[in-house]
């Protein structure tokens, strides 16, 4: 999260993506959430040297990218922030794990290189999957699925209210930060002498805003439960989506191994 | 400190989800019991506030670099530990869904590492006792720094353990620890300074916000022990099952140096060492964290839980003893 403007842009972008009227966007959110979680569990369940098992799993993000008309470039742009951390953790593997597992032509492939590659693949796959979930479902859809999974209302309300207020407060924070930057050009960040007053002012404004918002909500009939839009029953195609992907995952995890034996 | 999905094994992720889930359920019960209808919208705004401030960079004096706030301790001071914890949960979920900051599968681990320590250890066990009797600028700053530094150190330590148990990095326990802890010491100090500065500002301008919120956040000794106990049992019983059968970091280092996982005693002391080992073998209920003459994984799990209970029992015993002495001191 480089700066507030970029973050605001990303939130709007995701909302617009989720609002499109594509076939994949119309699939029941619960089916998409369950399949995404199963995919992630499948990805991380592979052994650190099992690169051949991991490679075919690319099928899921590729198909979803096609269905949601999102480019690979956009997917990579989304995950640029977290990837360096994964690379940092895995960077030591090639130096510490030097056991040669096989030869690629004349190039010896060590355990460390393999584990580094699988780590990168696992990271990219999981990040693609969660980005594609939110880009095709939206935060309201995810919260609706969480309610269907019997997650308590108080928690789901909390997610939704935070999400609703985020853009409001980011705009507020952006205004405060911009005003500071204009008065202190060329500075790398906020000077330590005004850490307290700058954030404190923002905090007091937030608290006052929370009070006003709560009163407005009461006036509009808020009784402690945030009403979710887009409720609907699962249809045949939603079940088909779930069963199809679950079947593919099962074949990839168990079937291929069985066939190879 | 956000962990990505690639850094965690399914069993570790599930254990951490269970631990964070129990804490979340308990916090929800407490927030419901407070029965303050205003609380939920306020929590929403406060988490959004923390989310927005995380994007403001602050200069770090004397280094020329800049950093940002994490917010667990700040939220707890403003809202109390339970509401603060729930607010952090929603911040972390939104960060992972919208900004790919931390994975969906690793969410349980992230909640534990970033919200649990900040809200329950940093606030409840450190910040509150320091500021409970008297609230002034010095106490607020000292409590914020100490609370942040300790909770971030614990968080970084947890990341190290979770990654190692997942078998992701080839780094040894010691090497990984040496990479994680010092950097989080600096981050914790800056976090504490920013948190302290904000709280001091609020205390000086609108003290009523701070006073009402801190007084509400009461937690009995029993509750603290119950939360810690449940968490320890989960970690001890669950994580020990998935722990790798390979030698641990210390054993690994020893093996690299000596070629064996256990250091052989020098000849002149060998008889004493042998006798000590023989005594230990007879007294140890669970040698090598397993049932005697059995390789069942249940033994490992049982050892974890048993160890946790022994530690919890010792802690409770010592605290009761301490209480007894304090009472005696008062009457005489």
Coordinates of C-alpha atoms in Angstrom, one line a residue:
Chain A
X1 CA 0.0 0.0 0.0
X2 CA 2.2 2.8 -1.3
X3 CA -0.1 5.8 -0.8
X4 CA -3.6 6.7 0.0
X5 CA -4.5 7.7 -3.5
X6 CA -3.4 4.4 -5.0
X7 CA -5.3 2.5 -2.4
X8 CA -8.5 4.5 -3.0
X9 CA -8.1 3.8 -6.7
X10 CA -7.7 0.1 -6.1
X11 CA -10.8 -0.1 -3.9
X12 CA -12.9 1.6 -6.6
X13 CA -11.4 -0.6 -9.3
X14 CA -12.3 -3.7 -7.4
X15 CA -15.8 -2.5 -6.8
X16 CA -16.3 -1.8 -10.5
X17 CA -14.9 -5.2 -11.5
X18 CA -17.3 -6.9 -9.1
X19 CA -20.3 -5.0 -10.4
X20 CA -19.9 -6.2 -14.0
X21 CA -22.6 -8.4 -15.5
X22 CA -20.5 -11.5 -16.5
X23 CA -21.4 -15.1 -16.2
X24 CA -18.7 -15.7 -13.5
X25 CA -20.0 -12.7 -11.5
X26 CA -23.4 -14.3 -11.5
X27 CA -22.3 -17.6 -9.9
X28 CA -23.4 -17.9 -6.3
X29 CA -20.9 -16.3 -4.0
X30 CA -20.8 -19.2 -1.6
X31 CA -19.7 -21.6 -4.4
X32 CA -16.9 -19.2 -5.4
X33 CA -15.7 -18.7 -1.8
X34 CA -15.7 -22.5 -1.0
X35 CA -13.9 -23.3 -4.3
X36 CA -11.3 -20.5 -3.6
X37 CA -10.6 -21.8 -0.1
X38 CA -10.3 -25.4 -1.4
X39 CA -7.9 -24.3 -4.1
X40 CA -5.7 -22.5 -1.6
X41 CA -5.6 -25.6 0.7
X42 CA -4.8 -27.7 -2.3
X43 CA -1.9 -25.4 -3.4
X44 CA -0.3 -25.2 0.0
X45 CA -0.7 -29.0 0.6
X46 CA 2.0 -29.8 -2.0
X47 CA 5.5 -30.8 -0.8
X48 CA 8.2 -28.2 -1.1
X49 CA 10.0 -30.2 -3.9
X50 CA 6.8 -31.2 -5.7
X51 CA 7.0 -28.7 -8.6
X52 CA 5.5 -31.2 -11.1
X53 CA 2.4 -31.5 -9.0
X54 CA 2.1 -27.7 -8.6
X55 CA 2.5 -26.7 -12.3
X56 CA -0.9 -28.1 -13.5
X57 CA -2.7 -26.1 -10.8
X58 CA -2.3 -23.0 -13.0
X59 CA -5.4 -24.1 -14.8
X60 CA -7.7 -22.5 -12.1
X61 CA -6.4 -18.9 -12.3
X62 CA -6.1 -19.1 -16.1
X63 CA -9.7 -20.2 -16.5
X64 CA -10.9 -17.6 -14.0
X65 CA -8.9 -14.9 -15.7
X66 CA -10.5 -15.8 -19.0
X67 CA -14.0 -15.9 -17.5
X68 CA -13.6 -12.6 -15.7
X69 CA -11.8 -10.9 -18.5
X70 CA -8.9 -9.9 -16.2
X71 CA -5.4 -9.9 -17.7
X72 CA -2.4 -11.6 -16.2
X73 CA -0.7 -8.2 -16.1
X74 CA -3.5 -6.9 -13.8
X75 CA -3.1 -10.0 -11.6
X76 CA 0.6 -9.4 -11.2
X77 CA 0.1 -5.7 -10.6
X78 CA -2.2 -6.7 -7.7
X79 CA 0.3 -9.0 -6.0
X80 CA 3.4 -6.9 -6.4
X81 CA 3.4 -5.7 -2.8
X82 CA 3.4 -9.1 -1.1
X83 CA 5.6 -11.0 -3.5
X84 CA 8.9 -9.5 -2.3
X85 CA 8.3 -10.9 1.2
X86 CA 7.8 -14.4 -0.1
X87 CA 10.9 -14.1 -2.2
X88 CA 12.9 -12.8 0.8
X89 CA 11.9 -15.8 2.9
X90 CA 12.7 -18.3 0.1
X91 CA 15.9 -16.5 -1.0
X92 CA 18.0 -18.4 1.4
X93 CA 16.8 -21.9 0.4
X94 CA 19.1 -22.2 -2.7
X95 CA 22.1 -21.4 -0.5
X96 CA 21.3 -23.6 2.4
X97 CA 19.7 -26.7 0.7
X98 CA 22.3 -27.7 -1.8
X99 CA 21.5 -31.4 -2.3
X100 CA 21.3 -32.0 -6.1
X101 CA 17.9 -33.7 -6.8
X102 CA 18.2 -34.1 -10.6
X103 CA 19.9 -32.6 -13.7
X104 CA 18.2 -30.3 -16.2
X105 CA 20.6 -30.9 -19.1
X106 CA 23.9 -29.9 -17.6
X107 CA 22.4 -27.7 -14.9
X108 CA 22.2 -29.4 -11.5
X109 CA 18.8 -28.6 -9.8
X110 CA 19.2 -28.5 -6.0
X111 CA 16.5 -28.9 -3.4
X112 CA 16.9 -25.2 -2.5
X113 CA 16.2 -24.1 -6.0
X114 CA 13.1 -26.3 -6.2
X115 CA 11.7 -25.2 -2.9
X116 CA 12.3 -21.5 -3.9
X117 CA 10.4 -22.1 -7.1
X118 CA 7.5 -23.9 -5.4
X119 CA 7.3 -21.1 -2.8
X120 CA 7.0 -18.5 -5.6
X121 CA 4.4 -20.6 -7.4
X122 CA 2.3 -21.2 -4.3
X123 CA 2.4 -17.5 -3.4
X124 CA 1.4 -16.4 -6.8
X125 CA -1.4 -19.0 -7.2
X126 CA -3.0 -18.1 -3.8
X127 CA -2.8 -14.4 -4.4
X128 CA -4.3 -14.8 -7.8
X129 CA -7.1 -16.9 -6.4
X130 CA -8.1 -14.4 -3.7
X131 CA -7.8 -11.4 -6.1
X132 CA -10.0 -13.2 -8.6
X133 CA -12.6 -14.1 -5.9
X134 CA -13.0 -10.5 -4.8
X135 CA -13.0 -9.2 -8.3
X136 CA -15.8 -11.5 -9.4
X137 CA -17.8 -11.5 -6.1
X138 CA -17.3 -8.2 -4.3
X139 CA -17.0 -7.7 -0.6
X140 CA -20.8 -7.8 -0.1
X141 CA -21.0 -11.2 -1.8
X142 CA -18.2 -12.5 0.4
X143 CA -19.9 -11.2 3.5
X144 CA -23.2 -12.8 2.3
X145 CA -21.4 -16.2 2.0
X146 CA -19.9 -15.8 5.4
X147 CA -23.4 -15.3 6.8
X148 CA -24.6 -18.4 5.0
X149 CA -21.7 -20.2 6.7
X150 CA -23.2 -19.1 10.0
X151 CA -20.5 -16.6 10.9
X152 CA -22.0 -14.4 13.6
X153 CA -23.8 -11.3 12.4
X154 CA -21.8 -9.0 14.7
X155 CA -18.6 -9.9 13.0
X156 CA -20.0 -9.7 9.4
X157 CA -21.5 -6.3 10.3
X158 CA -18.1 -5.2 11.5
X159 CA -16.4 -6.1 8.2
X160 CA -19.1 -4.4 6.2
X161 CA -19.1 -1.2 8.3
X162 CA -15.3 -1.0 8.2
X163 CA -15.4 -1.5 4.4
X164 CA -18.0 1.2 4.0
X165 CA -16.1 3.7 6.2
X166 CA -12.7 2.9 4.7
X167 CA -13.1 5.1 1.6
X168 CA -14.6 7.9 3.7
X169 CA -11.7 7.9 6.2
X170 CA -9.1 7.4 3.5
X171 CA -10.3 10.5 1.8
X172 CA -10.1 12.3 5.1
X173 CA -6.6 11.0 5.8
X174 CA -5.6 11.9 2.3
X175 CA -6.8 15.5 2.8
X176 CA -4.9 15.8 6.1
X177 CA -1.7 14.3 4.6
X178 CA -1.9 16.4 1.5
X179 CA -2.2 19.6 3.5
X180 CA 0.8 18.5 5.5
X181 CA 2.9 17.7 2.4
X182 CA 2.1 21.1 0.9
X183 CA 3.4 22.8 4.0
X184 CA 6.4 20.6 4.3
X185 CA 7.6 20.0 0.7
X186 CA 10.4 17.4 0.1
X187 CA 9.9 15.7 3.4
X188 CA 9.9 11.9 3.5
X189 CA 7.1 11.5 6.0
X190 CA 5.4 13.3 8.9
X191 CA 7.9 14.8 11.4
X192 CA 7.9 13.1 14.8
X193 CA 7.1 16.3 16.6
X194 CA 3.6 16.4 15.2
X195 CA 2.9 12.6 15.0
X196 CA 0.4 12.9 17.9
X197 CA -1.4 16.1 16.8
X198 CA -1.8 15.0 13.2
X199 CA -3.1 11.5 13.9
X200 CA -5.0 12.7 17.0
X201 CA -6.9 15.3 14.9
X202 CA -7.8 12.6 12.4
X203 CA -8.9 10.4 15.3
X204 CA -11.1 13.0 16.9
X205 CA -12.7 13.8 13.5
X206 CA -13.3 10.0 13.0
X207 CA -14.9 9.7 16.5
X208 CA -17.2 12.6 15.8
X209 CA -18.0 11.2 12.4
X210 CA -18.8 7.8 14.0
X211 CA -21.4 9.6 16.2
X212 CA -23.0 11.4 13.3
X213 CA -23.1 8.3 11.2
X214 CA -24.7 6.2 14.0
X215 CA -27.4 8.8 14.5
X216 CA -28.1 8.9 10.7
X217 CA -28.3 5.1 10.7
X218 CA -30.8 5.1 13.6
X219 CA -32.9 7.7 11.7
X220 CA -33.0 5.4 8.8
X221 CA -34.2 2.5 10.9
X222 CA -30.9 0.6 11.8
X223 CA -31.6 -2.0 14.4
X224 CA -28.2 -3.6 14.7
X225 CA -28.3 -5.7 11.6
X226 CA -26.8 -4.6 8.3
X227 CA -29.0 -5.7 5.4
X228 CA -27.2 -7.5 2.7
X229 CA -28.3 -7.1 -0.9
X230 CA -28.2 -9.8 -3.6
X231 CA -29.5 -12.7 -1.5
X232 CA -30.5 -15.6 -3.7
X233 CA -30.8 -19.4 -3.6
X234 CA -28.2 -21.5 -5.3
X235 CA -29.3 -22.9 -8.7
X236 CA -28.2 -25.8 -10.8
X237 CA -25.3 -24.0 -12.5
X238 CA -23.9 -22.9 -9.1
X239 CA -23.9 -26.6 -8.0
X240 CA -22.3 -27.5 -11.3
X241 CA -19.6 -24.8 -10.9
X242 CA -18.8 -26.2 -7.4
X243 CA -18.8 -29.9 -8.4
X244 CA -16.8 -29.3 -11.6
X245 CA -14.0 -27.5 -9.9
X246 CA -14.0 -29.9 -6.9
X247 CA -13.7 -32.8 -9.4
X248 CA -10.8 -31.1 -11.2
X249 CA -9.0 -30.5 -8.0
X250 CA -9.5 -34.1 -6.9
X251 CA -8.2 -35.4 -10.2
X252 CA -5.1 -33.1 -10.0
X253 CA -4.3 -34.2 -6.4
X254 CA -5.1 -37.9 -6.5
X255 CA -5.9 -39.0 -10.0
X256 CA -2.6 -38.0 -11.7
X257 CA -0.5 -39.7 -9.1
X258 CA -2.7 -42.9 -9.5
X259 CA -2.4 -42.9 -13.2
X260 CA 1.4 -42.4 -13.1
X261 CA 1.8 -45.4 -10.8
Chain B
X1 CA 4.5 -9.1 9.6
X2 CA 1.6 -10.2 7.3
X3 CA 2.1 -13.8 6.4
X4 CA 1.2 -15.0 2.9
X5 CA -0.6 -18.3 2.2
X6 CA 2.5 -19.7 0.6
X7 CA 4.4 -19.5 3.9
X8 CA 2.0 -21.7 5.8
X9 CA 1.1 -25.4 5.8
X10 CA -2.6 -26.4 5.9
X11 CA -2.3 -28.0 9.4
X12 CA -0.6 -24.9 10.9
X13 CA -3.2 -22.7 9.2
X14 CA -6.0 -24.7 10.6
X15 CA -4.6 -24.6 14.1
X16 CA -4.1 -20.9 14.0
X17 CA -7.7 -20.5 12.7
X18 CA -8.9 -22.5 15.7
X19 CA -6.9 -20.4 18.1
X20 CA -8.0 -17.1 16.6
X21 CA -11.6 -18.3 16.2
X22 CA -11.9 -19.1 19.9
X23 CA -10.5 -15.7 20.8
X24 CA -12.9 -14.0 18.4
X25 CA -15.9 -15.9 19.8
X26 CA -14.9 -14.9 23.3
X27 CA -14.4 -11.3 22.3
X28 CA -17.8 -11.3 20.6
X29 CA -19.4 -12.6 23.8
X30 CA -17.8 -9.8 25.8
X31 CA -18.8 -7.1 23.4
X32 CA -22.4 -8.4 23.3
X33 CA -22.4 -8.4 27.1
X34 CA -21.4 -4.7 27.2
X35 CA -24.7 -4.1 25.3
X36 CA -23.7 -0.8 23.9
X37 CA -25.5 -0.3 20.6
X38 CA -23.2 2.5 19.6
X39 CA -20.2 0.2 19.9
X40 CA -20.5 -1.6 16.5
X41 CA -20.6 1.5 14.3
X42 CA -17.8 3.1 16.4
X43 CA -15.7 -0.1 15.9
X44 CA -16.3 0.1 12.2
X45 CA -15.1 3.7 12.0
X46 CA -12.1 3.0 14.3
X47 CA -10.9 0.1 12.2
X48 CA -11.3 2.3 9.1
X49 CA -9.3 5.0 10.9
X50 CA -6.5 2.5 11.6
X51 CA -6.7 1.3 8.0
X52 CA -6.4 4.8 6.7
X53 CA -3.6 5.9 9.1
X54 CA -1.5 2.8 8.1
X55 CA -1.0 4.5 4.8
X56 CA 0.5 7.7 6.3
X57 CA 4.3 7.5 6.5
X58 CA 6.1 8.9 9.5
X59 CA 9.8 9.9 9.6
X60 CA 11.9 7.8 11.8
X61 CA 14.2 10.1 13.7
X62 CA 17.9 9.7 13.0
X63 CA 17.5 7.1 10.2
X64 CA 16.3 9.0 7.2
X65 CA 13.7 6.3 6.6
X66 CA 10.0 6.2 7.3
X67 CA 7.4 3.7 8.7
X68 CA 3.7 3.4 9.5
X69 CA 1.4 2.4 12.3
X70 CA 0.0 -1.1 12.8
X71 CA -2.7 -0.2 15.3
X72 CA -3.7 -3.2 17.5
X73 CA -2.6 -1.5 20.8
X74 CA -4.2 1.9 19.7
X75 CA -7.5 0.2 18.9
X76 CA -7.5 -1.6 22.3
X77 CA -6.8 1.6 24.2
X78 CA -9.6 3.4 22.5
X79 CA -12.2 0.6 22.5
X80 CA -11.1 -1.9 25.1
X81 CA -9.4 -5.2 24.3
X82 CA -12.4 -7.2 22.9
X83 CA -13.8 -4.6 20.6
X84 CA -10.2 -3.7 19.7
X85 CA -9.5 -7.3 18.8
X86 CA -12.7 -7.6 16.7
X87 CA -11.8 -4.4 14.9
X88 CA -8.3 -5.7 14.1
X89 CA -9.9 -8.9 12.7
X90 CA -11.9 -6.9 10.2
X91 CA -8.9 -4.7 9.3
X92 CA -6.9 -7.8 8.6
X93 CA -9.7 -9.5 6.5
X94 CA -10.1 -6.4 4.4
X95 CA -6.4 -6.0 3.9
X96 CA -6.1 -9.6 2.7
X97 CA -9.2 -9.4 0.4
X98 CA -8.6 -5.9 -1.1
X99 CA -4.9 -5.4 -1.0
X100 CA -3.4 -8.9 -1.0
X101 CA -1.7 -8.0 2.2
X102 CA -1.6 -11.4 4.0
X103 CA -3.4 -14.5 2.7
X104 CA -6.9 -15.7 3.2
X105 CA -5.6 -19.1 4.4
X106 CA -3.0 -17.4 6.6
X107 CA -5.7 -15.1 8.1
X108 CA -5.9 -17.1 11.4
X109 CA -2.1 -16.8 11.8
X110 CA -2.1 -13.1 11.0
X111 CA -5.0 -12.4 13.5
X112 CA -3.0 -14.3 16.1
X113 CA 0.3 -12.6 15.4
X114 CA -0.9 -9.1 14.9
X115 CA -4.2 -8.7 16.8
X116 CA -4.0 -11.2 19.8
X117 CA -0.6 -10.0 21.1
X118 CA -1.4 -6.3 20.6
X119 CA -4.8 -6.4 22.2
X120 CA -4.4 -9.0 25.0
X121 CA -0.7 -9.0 25.8
X122 CA 0.2 -5.4 24.8
X123 CA -2.9 -3.8 26.2
X124 CA -4.3 -6.0 28.9
X125 CA -1.1 -7.3 30.5
X126 CA 1.2 -4.3 29.9
X127 CA -0.5 -1.0 29.0
X128 CA -3.5 -1.3 31.4
X129 CA -1.5 -2.2 34.6
X130 CA 0.9 0.7 34.0
X131 CA -1.8 3.3 33.4
X132 CA -4.5 2.0 35.7
X133 CA -3.5 3.8 38.9
X134 CA -2.4 7.1 37.4
X135 CA -2.7 8.5 33.9
X136 CA -0.1 11.0 32.8
X137 CA 2.0 11.7 29.7
X138 CA 5.0 9.8 30.9
X139 CA 3.0 6.7 31.9
X140 CA 1.1 6.7 28.6
X141 CA 4.3 6.9 26.6
X142 CA 6.2 4.3 28.7
X143 CA 3.2 1.9 28.6
X144 CA 2.7 2.4 24.8
X145 CA 6.3 1.7 24.0
X146 CA 6.6 -1.3 26.3
X147 CA 3.3 -2.7 25.1
X148 CA 4.1 -2.3 21.4
X149 CA 7.7 -3.7 21.7
X150 CA 6.7 -6.8 23.6
X151 CA 3.6 -7.6 21.4
X152 CA 5.6 -7.1 18.2
X153 CA 8.4 -9.3 19.5
X154 CA 5.9 -12.0 20.4
X155 CA 4.3 -11.6 16.9
X156 CA 7.6 -11.9 15.1
X157 CA 8.5 -15.0 17.2
X158 CA 5.2 -16.6 16.3
X159 CA 5.8 -15.9 12.6
X160 CA 9.2 -17.7 12.9
X161 CA 7.6 -20.7 14.6
X162 CA 4.7 -21.0 12.2
X163 CA 7.0 -20.7 9.1
X164 CA 9.4 -23.3 10.5
X165 CA 6.6 -25.7 11.4
X166 CA 5.3 -25.3 7.9
X167 CA 8.7 -26.4 6.6
X168 CA 9.0 -23.4 4.2
X169 CA 12.4 -22.0 4.8
X170 CA 15.7 -23.8 4.9
X171 CA 17.0 -21.3 7.5
X172 CA 17.5 -22.7 10.9
X173 CA 15.4 -21.6 13.9
X174 CA 18.3 -19.5 15.2
X175 CA 19.1 -17.8 11.9
X176 CA 15.5 -17.0 11.2
X177 CA 15.0 -15.7 14.7
X178 CA 18.1 -13.5 14.3
X179 CA 16.6 -12.0 11.2
X180 CA 13.1 -11.4 12.6
X181 CA 13.5 -10.2 16.1
X182 CA 15.9 -7.2 15.8
X183 CA 14.0 -5.6 12.9
X184 CA 10.7 -5.9 14.9
X185 CA 12.4 -4.4 17.9
X186 CA 12.8 -1.2 15.9
X187 CA 9.3 -1.4 14.4
X188 CA 7.8 -2.0 17.8
X189 CA 9.6 1.1 19.3
X190 CA 8.3 3.3 16.5
X191 CA 4.8 1.9 16.8
X192 CA 4.9 2.6 20.5
X193 CA 6.1 6.2 20.0
X194 CA 3.4 6.9 17.5
X195 CA 0.7 5.2 19.6
X196 CA 1.9 7.1 22.7
X197 CA 1.9 10.4 20.8
X198 CA -1.7 10.0 19.6
X199 CA -3.0 8.9 23.0
X200 CA -1.2 11.8 24.8
X201 CA -2.8 14.2 22.3
X202 CA -6.3 12.7 22.9
X203 CA -5.7 12.7 26.7
X204 CA -4.8 16.3 26.6
X205 CA -7.6 17.5 24.3
X206 CA -10.6 15.1 24.9
X207 CA -9.7 13.1 28.1
X208 CA -13.3 11.9 28.5
X209 CA -12.9 9.6 25.4
X210 CA -9.9 7.8 27.0
X211 CA -11.2 7.6 30.6
X212 CA -14.6 6.1 29.8
X213 CA -13.1 3.5 27.4
X214 CA -10.3 2.4 29.7
X215 CA -12.6 2.0 32.7
X216 CA -15.0 -0.2 30.7
X217 CA -12.2 -2.6 29.8
X218 CA -12.1 -4.8 32.9
X219 CA -10.9 -8.3 32.9
X220 CA -10.7 -10.6 35.8
X221 CA -7.6 -12.6 36.7
X222 CA -9.6 -15.8 35.9
X223 CA -10.5 -14.6 32.4
X224 CA -6.9 -13.7 31.6
X225 CA -5.8 -17.2 32.7
X226 CA -8.7 -18.8 30.8
X227 CA -7.8 -17.1 27.5
X228 CA -4.1 -17.8 27.9
X229 CA -4.9 -21.4 28.9
X230 CA -7.1 -22.2 26.0
X231 CA -4.6 -20.6 23.6
X232 CA -1.7 -22.5 25.1
X233 CA -3.6 -25.8 24.9
X234 CA -4.4 -25.3 21.2
X235 CA -0.9 -24.4 20.3
X236 CA 0.6 -27.1 22.5
X237 CA -1.8 -29.8 21.5
X238 CA -2.4 -28.9 17.9
X239 CA 0.9 -27.4 16.6
X240 CA 2.9 -30.1 18.2
X241 CA 1.2 -32.7 16.0
X242 CA 2.3 -30.9 12.9
X243 CA 5.7 -30.2 14.1
X244 CA 8.4 -31.7 11.9
X245 CA 10.1 -34.8 13.0
X246 CA 13.4 -33.2 11.9
X247 CA 15.8 -31.9 14.5
X248 CA 14.9 -28.5 15.8
X249 CA 17.0 -25.4 15.2
X250 CA 19.3 -25.9 18.1
X251 CA 19.7 -29.6 17.4
X252 CA 20.2 -28.7 13.7
X253 CA 23.0 -26.3 14.5
X254 CA 24.6 -28.9 16.8
X255 CA 24.4 -31.5 14.1
X256 CA 26.1 -29.3 11.6
X257 CA 29.0 -28.7 14.0
X258 CA 29.4 -32.1 15.5
X259 CA 27.7 -34.5 13.2
X260 CA 25.3 -35.7 15.9
X261 CA 22.1 -34.1 17.3
X262 CA 23.3 -34.5 20.8
X263 CA 26.6 -33.3 22.2
X264 CA 28.7 -36.0 23.7
X265 CA 29.9 -35.3 27.2
X266 CA 33.6 -34.9 27.8
X267 CA 35.2 -38.1 29.0
X268 CA 36.0 -37.0 32.5
X269 CA 32.3 -36.0 33.2
X270 CA 30.8 -38.9 31.3
X271 CA 29.9 -41.0 34.3
X272 CA 28.1 -38.1 36.0
X273 CA 26.2 -37.3 32.8
X274 CA 25.2 -41.0 32.4
X275 CA 23.9 -41.1 35.9
X276 CA 21.9 -37.9 35.4
X277 CA 20.5 -39.3 32.1
X278 CA 19.5 -42.5 33.8
X279 CA 17.6 -40.5 36.5
X280 CA 16.0 -38.3 33.9
X281 CA 14.9 -41.4 32.0
X282 CA 13.1 -42.7 35.0
X283 CA 11.5 -39.5 36.1
X284 CA 10.5 -38.2 32.6
X285 CA 6.8 -39.0 32.1
X286 CA 6.9 -38.3 28.4
X287 CA 10.4 -38.9 27.1
X288 CA 11.0 -37.1 23.8
X289 CA 7.5 -35.7 23.9
X290 CA 5.8 -39.1 23.3
X291 CA 4.3 -42.0 25.3
X292 CA 6.9 -44.5 26.6
X293 CA 7.7 -47.2 24.0
X294 CA 5.2 -45.7 21.6
X295 CA 5.4 -43.7 18.4
X296 CA 1.8 -42.7 18.3
X297 CA 1.2 -39.0 17.3
X298 CA -1.3 -38.8 20.2
X299 CA 1.7 -39.0 22.5
X300 CA 3.1 -35.8 20.9
X301 CA -0.2 -34.0 21.2
X302 CA -0.7 -35.2 24.7
X303 CA 2.8 -34.0 25.6
X304 CA 1.9 -30.6 24.2
X305 CA -1.3 -30.3 26.2
X306 CA 0.3 -31.8 29.3
X307 CA 3.2 -29.3 29.1
X308 CA 0.8 -26.5 28.6
X309 CA -1.2 -27.5 31.7
X310 CA 1.9 -27.8 33.8
X311 CA 3.0 -24.3 32.7
X312 CA -0.5 -22.9 33.3
X313 CA -0.6 -24.7 36.7
X314 CA 2.7 -23.2 37.7
X315 CA 1.7 -19.7 36.7
X316 CA -1.6 -19.9 38.6
X317 CA 0.2 -21.4 41.6
X318 CA 2.8 -18.7 41.7
X319 CA 0.2 -16.0 41.2
X320 CA -1.9 -17.3 44.1
X321 CA 1.2 -17.5 46.2
X322 CA 2.0 -14.0 45.3
X323 CA -1.5 -12.9 46.2
X324 CA -1.4 -14.7 49.6
X325 CA 1.9 -12.9 50.5
X326 CA 0.5 -9.6 49.4
X327 CA -2.6 -10.0 51.6
X328 CA -0.5 -11.1 54.6
X329 CA 1.7 -8.0 54.1
X330 CA -1.4 -5.8 54.1
X331 CA -2.9 -7.2 57.4
X332 CA 0.3 -7.0 59.4

